[in-house]
CSV table of C-alpha atoms and ligand atoms in Angstrom, one decimal:
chain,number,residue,atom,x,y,z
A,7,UNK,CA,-2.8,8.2,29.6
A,8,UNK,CA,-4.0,5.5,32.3
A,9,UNK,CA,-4.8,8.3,35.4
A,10,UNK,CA,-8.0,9.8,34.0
A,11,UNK,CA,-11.3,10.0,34.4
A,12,UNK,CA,-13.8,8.8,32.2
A,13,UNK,CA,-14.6,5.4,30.2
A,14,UNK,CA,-13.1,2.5,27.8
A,15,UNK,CA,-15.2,0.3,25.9
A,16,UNK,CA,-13.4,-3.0,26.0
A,17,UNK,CA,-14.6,-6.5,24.4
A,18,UNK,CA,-18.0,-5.3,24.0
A,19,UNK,CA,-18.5,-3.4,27.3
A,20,UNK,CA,-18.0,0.1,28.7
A,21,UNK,CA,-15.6,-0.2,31.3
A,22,UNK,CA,-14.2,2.6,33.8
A,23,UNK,CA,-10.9,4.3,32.3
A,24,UNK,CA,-8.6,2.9,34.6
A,25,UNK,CA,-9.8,-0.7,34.7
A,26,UNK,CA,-8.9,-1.4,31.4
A,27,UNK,CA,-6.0,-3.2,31.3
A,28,UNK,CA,-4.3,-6.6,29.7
A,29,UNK,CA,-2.1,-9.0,31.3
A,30,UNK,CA,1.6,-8.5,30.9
A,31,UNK,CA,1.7,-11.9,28.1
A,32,UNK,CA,-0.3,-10.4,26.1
A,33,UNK,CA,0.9,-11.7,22.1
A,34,UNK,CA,0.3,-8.1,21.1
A,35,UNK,CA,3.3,-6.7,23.4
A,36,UNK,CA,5.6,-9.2,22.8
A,37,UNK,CA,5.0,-9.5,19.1
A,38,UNK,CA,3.1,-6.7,17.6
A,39,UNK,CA,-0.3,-8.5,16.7
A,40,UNK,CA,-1.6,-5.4,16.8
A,41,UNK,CA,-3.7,-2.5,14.6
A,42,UNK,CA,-5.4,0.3,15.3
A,43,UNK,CA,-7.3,3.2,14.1
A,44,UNK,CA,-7.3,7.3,14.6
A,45,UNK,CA,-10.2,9.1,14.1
A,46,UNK,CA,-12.0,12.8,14.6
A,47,UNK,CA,-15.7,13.2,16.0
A,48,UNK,CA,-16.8,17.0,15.5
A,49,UNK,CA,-19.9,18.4,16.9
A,50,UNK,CA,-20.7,14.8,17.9
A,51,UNK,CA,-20.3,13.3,13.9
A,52,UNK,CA,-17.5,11.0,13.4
A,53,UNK,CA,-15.8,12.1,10.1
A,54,UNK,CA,-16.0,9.0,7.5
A,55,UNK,CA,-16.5,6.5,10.7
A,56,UNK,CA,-17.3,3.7,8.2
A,57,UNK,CA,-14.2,4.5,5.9
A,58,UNK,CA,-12.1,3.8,9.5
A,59,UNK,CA,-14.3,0.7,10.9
A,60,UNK,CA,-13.7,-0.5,7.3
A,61,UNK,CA,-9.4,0.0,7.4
A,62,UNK,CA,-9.9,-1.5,10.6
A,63,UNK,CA,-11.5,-4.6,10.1
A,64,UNK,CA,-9.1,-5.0,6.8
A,65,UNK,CA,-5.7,-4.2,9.3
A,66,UNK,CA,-7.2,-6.8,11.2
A,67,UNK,CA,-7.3,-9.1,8.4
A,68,UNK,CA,-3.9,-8.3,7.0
A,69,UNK,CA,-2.6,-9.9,10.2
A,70,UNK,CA,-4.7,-12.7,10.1
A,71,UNK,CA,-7.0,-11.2,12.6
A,72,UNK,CA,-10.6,-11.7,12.2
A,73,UNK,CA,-12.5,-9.4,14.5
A,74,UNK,CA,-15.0,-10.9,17.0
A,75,UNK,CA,-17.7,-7.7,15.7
A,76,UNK,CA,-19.6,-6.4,13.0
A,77,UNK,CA,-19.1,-3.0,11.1
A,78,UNK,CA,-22.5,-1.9,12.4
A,79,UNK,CA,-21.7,-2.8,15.9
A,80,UNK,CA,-18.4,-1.1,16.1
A,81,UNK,CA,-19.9,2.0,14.5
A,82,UNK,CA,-22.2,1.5,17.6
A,83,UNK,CA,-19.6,0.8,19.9
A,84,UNK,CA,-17.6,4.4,18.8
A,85,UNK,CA,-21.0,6.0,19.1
A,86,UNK,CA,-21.6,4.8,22.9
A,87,UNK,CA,-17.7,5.8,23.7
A,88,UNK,CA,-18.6,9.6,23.0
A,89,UNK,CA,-21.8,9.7,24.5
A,90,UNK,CA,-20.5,7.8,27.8
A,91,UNK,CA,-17.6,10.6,28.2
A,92,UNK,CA,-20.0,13.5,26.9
A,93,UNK,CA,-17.8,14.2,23.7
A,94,UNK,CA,-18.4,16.2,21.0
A,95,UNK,CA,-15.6,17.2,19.4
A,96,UNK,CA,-12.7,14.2,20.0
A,97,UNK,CA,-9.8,11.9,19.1
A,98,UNK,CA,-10.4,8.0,18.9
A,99,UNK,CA,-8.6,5.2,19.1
A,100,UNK,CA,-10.3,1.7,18.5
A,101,UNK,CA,-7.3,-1.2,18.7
A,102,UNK,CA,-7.1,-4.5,18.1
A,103,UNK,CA,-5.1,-7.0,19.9
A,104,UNK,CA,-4.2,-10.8,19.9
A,105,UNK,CA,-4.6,-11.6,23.7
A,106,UNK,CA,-2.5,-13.8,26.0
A,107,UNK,CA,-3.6,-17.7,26.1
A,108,UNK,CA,-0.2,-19.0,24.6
A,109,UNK,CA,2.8,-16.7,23.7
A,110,UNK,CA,4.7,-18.1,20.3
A,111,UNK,CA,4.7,-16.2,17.1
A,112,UNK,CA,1.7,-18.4,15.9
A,113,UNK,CA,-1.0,-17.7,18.1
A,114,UNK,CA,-4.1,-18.3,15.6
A,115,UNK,CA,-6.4,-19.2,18.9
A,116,UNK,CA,-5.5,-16.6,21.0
A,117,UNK,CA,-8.5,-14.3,21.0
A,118,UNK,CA,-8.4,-10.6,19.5
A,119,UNK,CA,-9.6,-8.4,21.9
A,120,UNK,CA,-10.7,-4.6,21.2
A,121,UNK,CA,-11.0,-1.6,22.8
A,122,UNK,CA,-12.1,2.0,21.8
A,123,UNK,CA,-10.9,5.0,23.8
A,124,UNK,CA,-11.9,8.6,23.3
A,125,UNK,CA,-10.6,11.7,24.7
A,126,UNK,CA,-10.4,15.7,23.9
A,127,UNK,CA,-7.2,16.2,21.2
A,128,UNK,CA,-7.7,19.5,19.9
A,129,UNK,CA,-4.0,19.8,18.5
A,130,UNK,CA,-1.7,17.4,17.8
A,131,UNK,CA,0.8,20.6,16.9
A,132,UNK,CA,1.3,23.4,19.1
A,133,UNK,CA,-0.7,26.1,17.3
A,134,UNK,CA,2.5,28.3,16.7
A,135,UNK,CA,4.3,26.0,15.1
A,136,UNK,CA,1.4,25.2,13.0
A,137,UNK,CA,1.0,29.0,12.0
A,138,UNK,CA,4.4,29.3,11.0
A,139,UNK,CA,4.4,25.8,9.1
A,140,UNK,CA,6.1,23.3,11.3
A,141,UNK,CA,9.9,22.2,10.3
A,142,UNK,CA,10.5,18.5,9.7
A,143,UNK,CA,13.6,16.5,9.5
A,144,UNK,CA,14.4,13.4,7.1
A,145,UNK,CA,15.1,10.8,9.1
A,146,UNK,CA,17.8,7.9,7.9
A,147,UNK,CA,15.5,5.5,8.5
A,148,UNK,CA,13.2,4.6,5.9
A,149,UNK,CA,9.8,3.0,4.8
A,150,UNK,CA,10.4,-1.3,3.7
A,151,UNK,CA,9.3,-1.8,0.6
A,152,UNK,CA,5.8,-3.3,0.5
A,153,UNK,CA,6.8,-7.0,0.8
A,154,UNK,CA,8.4,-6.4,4.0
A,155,UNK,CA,5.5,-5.7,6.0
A,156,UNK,CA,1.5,-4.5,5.0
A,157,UNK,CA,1.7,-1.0,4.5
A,158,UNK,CA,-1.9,-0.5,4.0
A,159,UNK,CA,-2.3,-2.1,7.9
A,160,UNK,CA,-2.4,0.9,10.1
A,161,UNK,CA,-0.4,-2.4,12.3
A,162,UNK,CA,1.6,-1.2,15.3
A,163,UNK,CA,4.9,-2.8,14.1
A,164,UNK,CA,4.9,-0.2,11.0
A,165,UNK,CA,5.9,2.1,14.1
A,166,UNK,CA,9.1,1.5,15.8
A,167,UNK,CA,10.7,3.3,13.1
A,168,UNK,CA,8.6,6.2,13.3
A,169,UNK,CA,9.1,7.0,16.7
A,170,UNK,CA,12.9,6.3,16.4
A,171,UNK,CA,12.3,9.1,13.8
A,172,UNK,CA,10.2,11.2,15.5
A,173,UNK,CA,12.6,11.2,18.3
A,174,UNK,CA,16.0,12.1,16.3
A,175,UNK,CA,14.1,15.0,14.9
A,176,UNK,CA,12.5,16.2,18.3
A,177,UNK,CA,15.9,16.2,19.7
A,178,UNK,CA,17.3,18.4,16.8
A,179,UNK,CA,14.7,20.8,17.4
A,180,UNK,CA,12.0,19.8,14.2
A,181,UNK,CA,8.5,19.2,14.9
A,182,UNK,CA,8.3,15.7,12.8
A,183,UNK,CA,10.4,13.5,10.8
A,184,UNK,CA,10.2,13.1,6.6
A,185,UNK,CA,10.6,9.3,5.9
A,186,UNK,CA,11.5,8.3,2.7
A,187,UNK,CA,11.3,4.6,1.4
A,188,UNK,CA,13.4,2.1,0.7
A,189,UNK,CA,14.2,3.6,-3.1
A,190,UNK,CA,15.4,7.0,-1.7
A,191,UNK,CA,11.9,8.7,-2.6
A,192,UNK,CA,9.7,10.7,-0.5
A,193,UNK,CA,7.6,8.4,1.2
A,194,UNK,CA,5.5,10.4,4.8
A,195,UNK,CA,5.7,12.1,7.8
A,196,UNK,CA,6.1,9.8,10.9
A,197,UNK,CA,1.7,9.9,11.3
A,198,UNK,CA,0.7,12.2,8.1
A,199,UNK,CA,0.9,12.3,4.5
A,200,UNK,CA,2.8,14.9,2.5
A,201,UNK,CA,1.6,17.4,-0.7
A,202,UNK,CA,3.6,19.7,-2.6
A,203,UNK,CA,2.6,22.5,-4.6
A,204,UNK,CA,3.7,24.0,-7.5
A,205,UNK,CA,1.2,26.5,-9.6
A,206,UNK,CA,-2.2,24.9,-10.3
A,207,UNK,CA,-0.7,21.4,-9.4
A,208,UNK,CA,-0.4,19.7,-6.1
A,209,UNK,CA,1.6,16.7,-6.1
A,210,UNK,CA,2.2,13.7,-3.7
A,211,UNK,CA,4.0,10.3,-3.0
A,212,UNK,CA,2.1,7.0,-4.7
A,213,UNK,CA,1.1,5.1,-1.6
A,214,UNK,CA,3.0,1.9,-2.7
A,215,UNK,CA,4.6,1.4,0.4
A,216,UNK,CA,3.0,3.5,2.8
A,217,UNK,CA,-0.6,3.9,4.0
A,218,UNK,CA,-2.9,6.0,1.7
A,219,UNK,CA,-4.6,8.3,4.8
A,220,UNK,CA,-8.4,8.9,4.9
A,221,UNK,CA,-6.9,12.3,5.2
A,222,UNK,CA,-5.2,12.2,2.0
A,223,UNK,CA,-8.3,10.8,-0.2
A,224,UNK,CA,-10.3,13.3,0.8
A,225,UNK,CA,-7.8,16.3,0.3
A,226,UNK,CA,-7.3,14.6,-3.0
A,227,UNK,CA,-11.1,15.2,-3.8
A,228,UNK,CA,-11.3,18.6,-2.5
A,229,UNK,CA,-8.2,19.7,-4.3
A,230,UNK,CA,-9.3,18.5,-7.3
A,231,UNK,CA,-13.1,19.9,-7.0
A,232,UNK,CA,-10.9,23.2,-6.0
A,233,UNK,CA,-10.0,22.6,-10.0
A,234,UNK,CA,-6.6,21.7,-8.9
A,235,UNK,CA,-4.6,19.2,-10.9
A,236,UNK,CA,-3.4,16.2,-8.8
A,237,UNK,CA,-0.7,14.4,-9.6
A,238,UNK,CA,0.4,11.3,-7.6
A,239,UNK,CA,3.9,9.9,-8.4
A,240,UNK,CA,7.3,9.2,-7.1
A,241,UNK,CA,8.8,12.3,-5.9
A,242,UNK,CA,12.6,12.5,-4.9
A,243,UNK,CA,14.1,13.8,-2.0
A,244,UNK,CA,15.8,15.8,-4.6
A,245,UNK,CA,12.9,17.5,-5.9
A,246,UNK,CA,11.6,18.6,-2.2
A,247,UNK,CA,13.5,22.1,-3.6
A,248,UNK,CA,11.0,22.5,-6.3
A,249,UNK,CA,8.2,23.7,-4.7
A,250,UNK,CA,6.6,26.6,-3.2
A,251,UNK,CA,4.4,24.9,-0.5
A,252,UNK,CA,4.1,21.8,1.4
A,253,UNK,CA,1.8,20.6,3.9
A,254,UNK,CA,0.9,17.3,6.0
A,255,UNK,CA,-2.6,15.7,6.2
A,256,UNK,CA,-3.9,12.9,8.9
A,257,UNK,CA,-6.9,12.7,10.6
A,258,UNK,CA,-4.8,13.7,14.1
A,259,UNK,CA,-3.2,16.5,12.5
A,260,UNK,CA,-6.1,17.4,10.0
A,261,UNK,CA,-3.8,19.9,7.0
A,262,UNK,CA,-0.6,21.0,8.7
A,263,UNK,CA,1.3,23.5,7.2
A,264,UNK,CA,5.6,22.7,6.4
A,265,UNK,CA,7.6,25.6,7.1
A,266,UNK,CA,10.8,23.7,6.3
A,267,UNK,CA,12.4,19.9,5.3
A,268,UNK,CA,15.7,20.3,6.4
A,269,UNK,CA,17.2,23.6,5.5
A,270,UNK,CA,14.7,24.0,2.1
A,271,UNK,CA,12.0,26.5,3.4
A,272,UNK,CA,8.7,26.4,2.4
A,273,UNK,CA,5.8,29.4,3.2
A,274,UNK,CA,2.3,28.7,4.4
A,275,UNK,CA,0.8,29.6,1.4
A,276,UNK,CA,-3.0,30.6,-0.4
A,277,UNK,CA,-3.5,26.9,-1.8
A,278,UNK,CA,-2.5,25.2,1.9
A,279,UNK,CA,-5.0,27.8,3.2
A,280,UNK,CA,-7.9,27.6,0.8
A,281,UNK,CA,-7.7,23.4,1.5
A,282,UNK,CA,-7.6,23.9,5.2
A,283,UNK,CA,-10.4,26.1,5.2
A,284,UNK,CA,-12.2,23.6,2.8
A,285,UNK,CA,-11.0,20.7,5.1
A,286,UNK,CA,-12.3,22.0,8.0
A,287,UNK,CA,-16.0,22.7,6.3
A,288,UNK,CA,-16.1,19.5,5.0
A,289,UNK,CA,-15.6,17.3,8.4
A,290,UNK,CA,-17.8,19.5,10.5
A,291,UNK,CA,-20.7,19.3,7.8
A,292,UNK,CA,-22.9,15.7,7.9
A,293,UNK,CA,-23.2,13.3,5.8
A,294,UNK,CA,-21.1,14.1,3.3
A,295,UNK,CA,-18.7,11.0,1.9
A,296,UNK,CA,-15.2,11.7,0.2
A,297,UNK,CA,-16.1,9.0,-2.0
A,298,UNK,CA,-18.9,10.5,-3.0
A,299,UNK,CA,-17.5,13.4,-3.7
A,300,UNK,CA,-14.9,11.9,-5.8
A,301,UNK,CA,-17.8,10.1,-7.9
A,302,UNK,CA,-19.1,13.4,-8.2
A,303,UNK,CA,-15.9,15.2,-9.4
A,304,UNK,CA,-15.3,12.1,-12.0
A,305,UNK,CA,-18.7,12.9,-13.5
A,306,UNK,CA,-18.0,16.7,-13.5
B,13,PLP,C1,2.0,6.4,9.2
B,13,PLP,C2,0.8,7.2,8.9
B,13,PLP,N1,0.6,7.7,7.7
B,13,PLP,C3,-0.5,8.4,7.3
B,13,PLP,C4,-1.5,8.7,8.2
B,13,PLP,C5,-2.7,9.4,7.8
B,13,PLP,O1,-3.8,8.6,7.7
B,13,PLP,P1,-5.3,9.1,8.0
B,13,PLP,O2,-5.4,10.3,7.1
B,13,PLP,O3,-6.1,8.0,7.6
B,13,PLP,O4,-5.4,9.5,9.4
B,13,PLP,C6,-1.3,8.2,9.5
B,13,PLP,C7,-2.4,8.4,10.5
B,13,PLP,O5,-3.2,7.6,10.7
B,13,PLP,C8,-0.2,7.4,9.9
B,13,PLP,O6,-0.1,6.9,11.1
């Protein structure tokens, strides 16, 4: 990702791709004082950019990180990284690091540097796959329960595990990894949330130990303006065989379609479609808030 053309915002200015880089001491590297974001822009609109400056700033905060910028100014800052690589329809990733002045666990006057890069992700699956419904794998390892480490902190050392998972299942020919948690119960994908269906319900993991996606609160809404019944709870890996579809959300990988979690095979089905199609509406039209539209379903 370093060799490209194109530009970084970094600490407040827009600097060329390949110049921005941090010094090899970095606290960050050597101890994960790190967080970050993902988000979509389409047609040049950011979908729910202040929902992500907000989990941002509160990562931040959850490891004691208090980010040198505003809301506003970030918002800017995301704004200026499209327009300054002529963007429309994007991935971006704003992160936040604690720099390098002295390298100890505690660091609490190193500065936190930020940077927000942007560049042209139309897939995170290959489109096959995603047709078909892509086949995931449970991995052995598993999420920590919540006092082990912030799970609402989209922090960088909630990772390691997820790409030791992602890599077991790659090499065993799956396209992602299931993770449970720490009880045995169905917990995420390695960067997604999970939904099941079965009839007129749609049912997925509590997020008490894993983050709750801006992906997943807004399918939440739509589903259940759809008139679907929602029904978050713990599922077990168990129950994964009681259900007719399954799909993933994230903002990377918008509504994926499962095709299979382990040998249990799942089909692409009408409710997967109808929220894809609804999903895909919603972030390309402006101005329209999940939370909102939530308010609105609560008042019927
Ligand atoms: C571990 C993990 N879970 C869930 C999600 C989905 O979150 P969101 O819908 O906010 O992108 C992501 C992606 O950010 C993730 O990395």
């Amino acid at each position: 990702m370093n060799e490209r053309e194109g530009f970084i915002w970094v600490d407040g200015e827009i600097c060329p791709w390949r110049e921005a880089r941090l010094h090899v001491l970095t606290h960050g590297l050597h101890y994960a004082s790190s967080v970050f974001e993902g988000e979509r822009s389409y047609g040049g609109s950011v979908f729910e950019l202040t929902r992500h400056t907000q989990r941002l700033i509160q990562s931040a905060a959850l490891l004691d990180m208090k980010l040198p910028f505003s809301e506003q100014e970030l918002n800017e800052a995301t704004l200026a990284v499209l327009s300054a690589n002529e963007l429309k329809d994007a991935y971006i990733r704003p992160v936040v690091w604690r720099g390098s002045e002295t390298i100890s666990a505690a660091a609490p006057n190193n500065r936190i540097h930020m940077a927000i890069a942007a560049w042209d992700w139309p897939s995170y699956f290959n489109e096959q796959d995603r047709l078909n419904g892509i086949k995931i794998q449970t991995a052995s390892w598993r999420r920590p329960p919540p006092e082990c480490s912030p799970p609402q902190a989209k922090a960088a050392s909630n990772y390691p595990i997820t790409t030791l998972a992602k890599h077991a299942a790659l090499k065993n020919g799956f396209q992602d990894a299931l993770l449970l948690d720490w009880r045995g119960n169905v917990a995420e994908a390695s960067a997604a949330n999970i939904f099941f269906v079965a009839g007129e319900e749609i049912h997925t993991p509590t997020p008490d130990c894993f983050l709750n996606g801006i992906t997943r609160q807004t399918v939440i809404a739509l589903a259940q303006n759809m008139g679907f019944k929602v029904i978050e709870r713990e599922i077990s890996h168990a129950e994964t065989l009681a259900f007719t579809e399954c799909f993933l959300t994230g903002t990377a990988s918008e509504i994926t379609p499962v095709g299979a979690i382990d040998a249990v095979t799942y089909k692409p089905g009408s409710v997967t479609g109808w929220l894809t199609g609804a999903y895909a509406d919603l972030v390309r039209s402006k101005n329209v808030s999940a939370i909102d539209m939530q308010f609105q379903a609560q008042l019927g």
